[in-house]
């Protein structure tokens, strides 16, 4: 048992712990934070789905689909105008 403890002390010295910490932070920044924005997008898509079910029910005929496309295009125009007006968005 003493051999295992001594080997673990060699492996997990302060330098390796600091290195593991920095690698963990980098991996968090790369993989976890972008998935939060994806989560927001999926939440937005889910909200659209809920609105569609409330408005049209579980099925859509051709006229309801055209109405949905018109509503979608109107909201897209509003979003485009907002992006054009905002300095930070337009810069990006």
PDB file of C-alpha atoms in Angstrom:
ATOM      1  CA  UNK A   1       0.000   0.000   0.000  1.00  0.00           C
ATOM      2  CA  UNK A   2       2.876   2.326   0.782  1.00  0.00           C
ATOM      3  CA  UNK A   3       4.261   1.877  -2.719  1.00  0.00           C
ATOM      4  CA  UNK A   4       0.970   3.023  -4.272  1.00  0.00           C
ATOM      5  CA  UNK A   5       0.819   6.115  -2.043  1.00  0.00           C
ATOM      6  CA  UNK A   6       4.399   7.063  -2.913  1.00  0.00           C
ATOM      7  CA  UNK A   7       3.756   6.637  -6.640  1.00  0.00           C
ATOM      8  CA  UNK A   8       0.605   8.776  -6.412  1.00  0.00           C
ATOM      9  CA  UNK A   9       2.637  11.480  -4.641  1.00  0.00           C
ATOM     10  CA  UNK A  10       5.116  11.414  -7.532  1.00  0.00           C
ATOM     11  CA  UNK A  11       2.370  11.638 -10.166  1.00  0.00           C
ATOM     12  CA  UNK A  12       0.256  14.286  -8.453  1.00  0.00           C
ATOM     13  CA  UNK A  13       2.880  16.809  -7.435  1.00  0.00           C
ATOM     14  CA  UNK A  14       2.085  20.531  -7.488  1.00  0.00           C
ATOM     15  CA  UNK A  15       3.342  21.018 -11.070  1.00  0.00           C
ATOM     16  CA  UNK A  16       1.136  18.304 -12.513  1.00  0.00           C
ATOM     17  CA  UNK A  17      -1.903  19.519 -10.549  1.00  0.00           C
ATOM     18  CA  UNK A  18      -1.435  23.054 -11.907  1.00  0.00           C
ATOM     19  CA  UNK A  19      -1.016  21.653 -15.436  1.00  0.00           C
ATOM     20  CA  UNK A  20      -4.179  19.577 -15.091  1.00  0.00           C
ATOM     21  CA  UNK A  21      -6.041  22.656 -13.807  1.00  0.00           C
ATOM     22  CA  UNK A  22      -5.023  24.753 -16.834  1.00  0.00           C
ATOM     23  CA  UNK A  23      -5.911  21.981 -19.264  1.00  0.00           C
ATOM     24  CA  UNK A  24      -9.303  21.661 -17.594  1.00  0.00           C
ATOM     25  CA  UNK A  25      -9.939  25.403 -17.873  1.00  0.00           C
ATOM     26  CA  UNK A  26      -8.983  25.402 -21.557  1.00  0.00           C
ATOM     27  CA  UNK A  27     -11.231  22.417 -22.279  1.00  0.00           C
ATOM     28  CA  UNK A  28     -14.079  24.145 -20.429  1.00  0.00           C
ATOM     29  CA  UNK A  29     -13.653  27.297 -22.508  1.00  0.00           C
ATOM     30  CA  UNK A  30     -13.538  25.337 -25.754  1.00  0.00           C
ATOM     31  CA  UNK A  31     -16.334  22.834 -25.240  1.00  0.00           C
ATOM     32  CA  UNK A  32     -18.689  23.847 -22.433  1.00  0.00           C
ATOM     33  CA  UNK A  33     -19.220  27.565 -23.096  1.00  0.00           C
ATOM     34  CA  UNK A  34     -20.167  27.197 -26.801  1.00  0.00           C
ATOM     35  CA  UNK A  35     -22.702  24.530 -25.900  1.00  0.00           C
ATOM     36  CA  UNK A  36     -24.484  27.096 -23.709  1.00  0.00           C
ATOM     37  CA  UNK A  37     -25.176  29.185 -26.802  1.00  0.00           C
ATOM     38  CA  UNK A  38     -26.373  26.081 -28.603  1.00  0.00           C
ATOM     39  CA  UNK A  39     -28.695  25.472 -25.680  1.00  0.00           C
ATOM     40  CA  UNK A  40     -30.134  28.956 -26.128  1.00  0.00           C
ATOM     41  CA  UNK A  41     -30.707  28.250 -29.819  1.00  0.00           C
ATOM     42  CA  UNK A  42     -32.465  24.978 -29.102  1.00  0.00           C
ATOM     43  CA  UNK A  43     -34.606  26.744 -26.494  1.00  0.00           C
ATOM     44  CA  UNK A  44     -35.551  29.347 -29.127  1.00  0.00           C
ATOM     45  CA  UNK A  45     -36.460  26.595 -31.614  1.00  0.00           C
ATOM     46  CA  UNK A  46     -38.510  24.858 -28.933  1.00  0.00           C
ATOM     47  CA  UNK A  47     -40.406  28.098 -28.250  1.00  0.00           C
ATOM     48  CA  UNK A  48     -41.217  28.376 -31.962  1.00  0.00           C
ATOM     49  CA  UNK A  49     -42.460  24.796 -31.924  1.00  0.00           C
ATOM     50  CA  UNK A  50     -44.707  25.462 -28.922  1.00  0.00           C
ATOM     51  CA  UNK A  51     -46.155  28.564 -30.596  1.00  0.00           C
ATOM     52  CA  UNK A  52     -46.822  26.592 -33.787  1.00  0.00           C
ATOM     53  CA  UNK A  53     -48.648  23.826 -31.924  1.00  0.00           C
ATOM     54  CA  UNK A  54     -50.772  26.357 -30.033  1.00  0.00           C
ATOM     55  CA  UNK A  55     -51.655  28.268 -33.195  1.00  0.00           C
ATOM     56  CA  UNK A  56     -52.029  25.480 -35.772  1.00  0.00           C
ATOM     57  CA  UNK A  57     -52.450  22.262 -33.788  1.00  0.00           C
ATOM     58  CA  UNK A  58     -50.608  19.028 -34.527  1.00  0.00           C
ATOM     59  CA  UNK A  59     -51.073  19.203 -38.294  1.00  0.00           C
ATOM     60  CA  UNK A  60     -50.877  22.008 -40.851  1.00  0.00           C
ATOM     61  CA  UNK A  61     -52.574  22.432 -44.164  1.00  0.00           C
ATOM     62  CA  UNK A  62     -51.086  24.452 -47.005  1.00  0.00           C
ATOM     63  CA  UNK A  63     -52.729  27.759 -46.003  1.00  0.00           C
ATOM     64  CA  UNK A  64     -51.508  27.446 -42.412  1.00  0.00           C
ATOM     65  CA  UNK A  65     -48.007  26.692 -43.673  1.00  0.00           C
ATOM     66  CA  UNK A  66     -48.042  29.824 -45.839  1.00  0.00           C
ATOM     67  CA  UNK A  67     -49.253  31.827 -42.836  1.00  0.00           C
ATOM     68  CA  UNK A  68     -46.381  30.401 -40.785  1.00  0.00           C
ATOM     69  CA  UNK A  69     -43.858  31.344 -43.479  1.00  0.00           C
ATOM     70  CA  UNK A  70     -45.234  34.899 -43.599  1.00  0.00           C
ATOM     71  CA  UNK A  71     -44.981  35.188 -39.817  1.00  0.00           C
ATOM     72  CA  UNK A  72     -41.455  33.774 -39.895  1.00  0.00           C
ATOM     73  CA  UNK A  73     -40.360  36.203 -42.611  1.00  0.00           C
ATOM     74  CA  UNK A  74     -41.815  39.166 -40.714  1.00  0.00           C
ATOM     75  CA  UNK A  75     -39.919  38.182 -37.577  1.00  0.00           C
ATOM     76  CA  UNK A  76     -36.751  37.661 -39.624  1.00  0.00           C
ATOM     77  CA  UNK A  77     -37.082  41.199 -41.049  1.00  0.00           C
ATOM     78  CA  UNK A  78     -37.535  42.617 -37.543  1.00  0.00           C
ATOM     79  CA  UNK A  79     -34.438  40.734 -36.381  1.00  0.00           C
ATOM     80  CA  UNK A  80     -32.424  41.982 -39.388  1.00  0.00           C
ATOM     81  CA  UNK A  81     -33.431  45.568 -38.668  1.00  0.00           C
ATOM     82  CA  UNK A  82     -32.432  45.168 -35.038  1.00  0.00           C
ATOM     83  CA  UNK A  83     -29.053  43.754 -36.039  1.00  0.00           C
ATOM     84  CA  UNK A  84     -28.454  46.611 -38.485  1.00  0.00           C
ATOM     85  CA  UNK A  85     -29.313  49.240 -35.848  1.00  0.00           C
ATOM     86  CA  UNK A  86     -27.126  47.765 -33.101  1.00  0.00           C
ATOM     87  CA  UNK A  87     -23.487  48.846 -33.458  1.00  0.00           C
ATOM     88  CA  UNK A  88     -22.013  45.714 -31.904  1.00  0.00           C
ATOM     89  CA  UNK A  89     -24.034  43.390 -34.121  1.00  0.00           C
ATOM     90  CA  UNK A  90     -23.287  45.325 -37.281  1.00  0.00           C
ATOM     91  CA  UNK A  91     -19.569  45.364 -36.460  1.00  0.00           C
ATOM     92  CA  UNK A  92     -19.524  41.584 -36.091  1.00  0.00           C
TER      93      UNK A  92
END
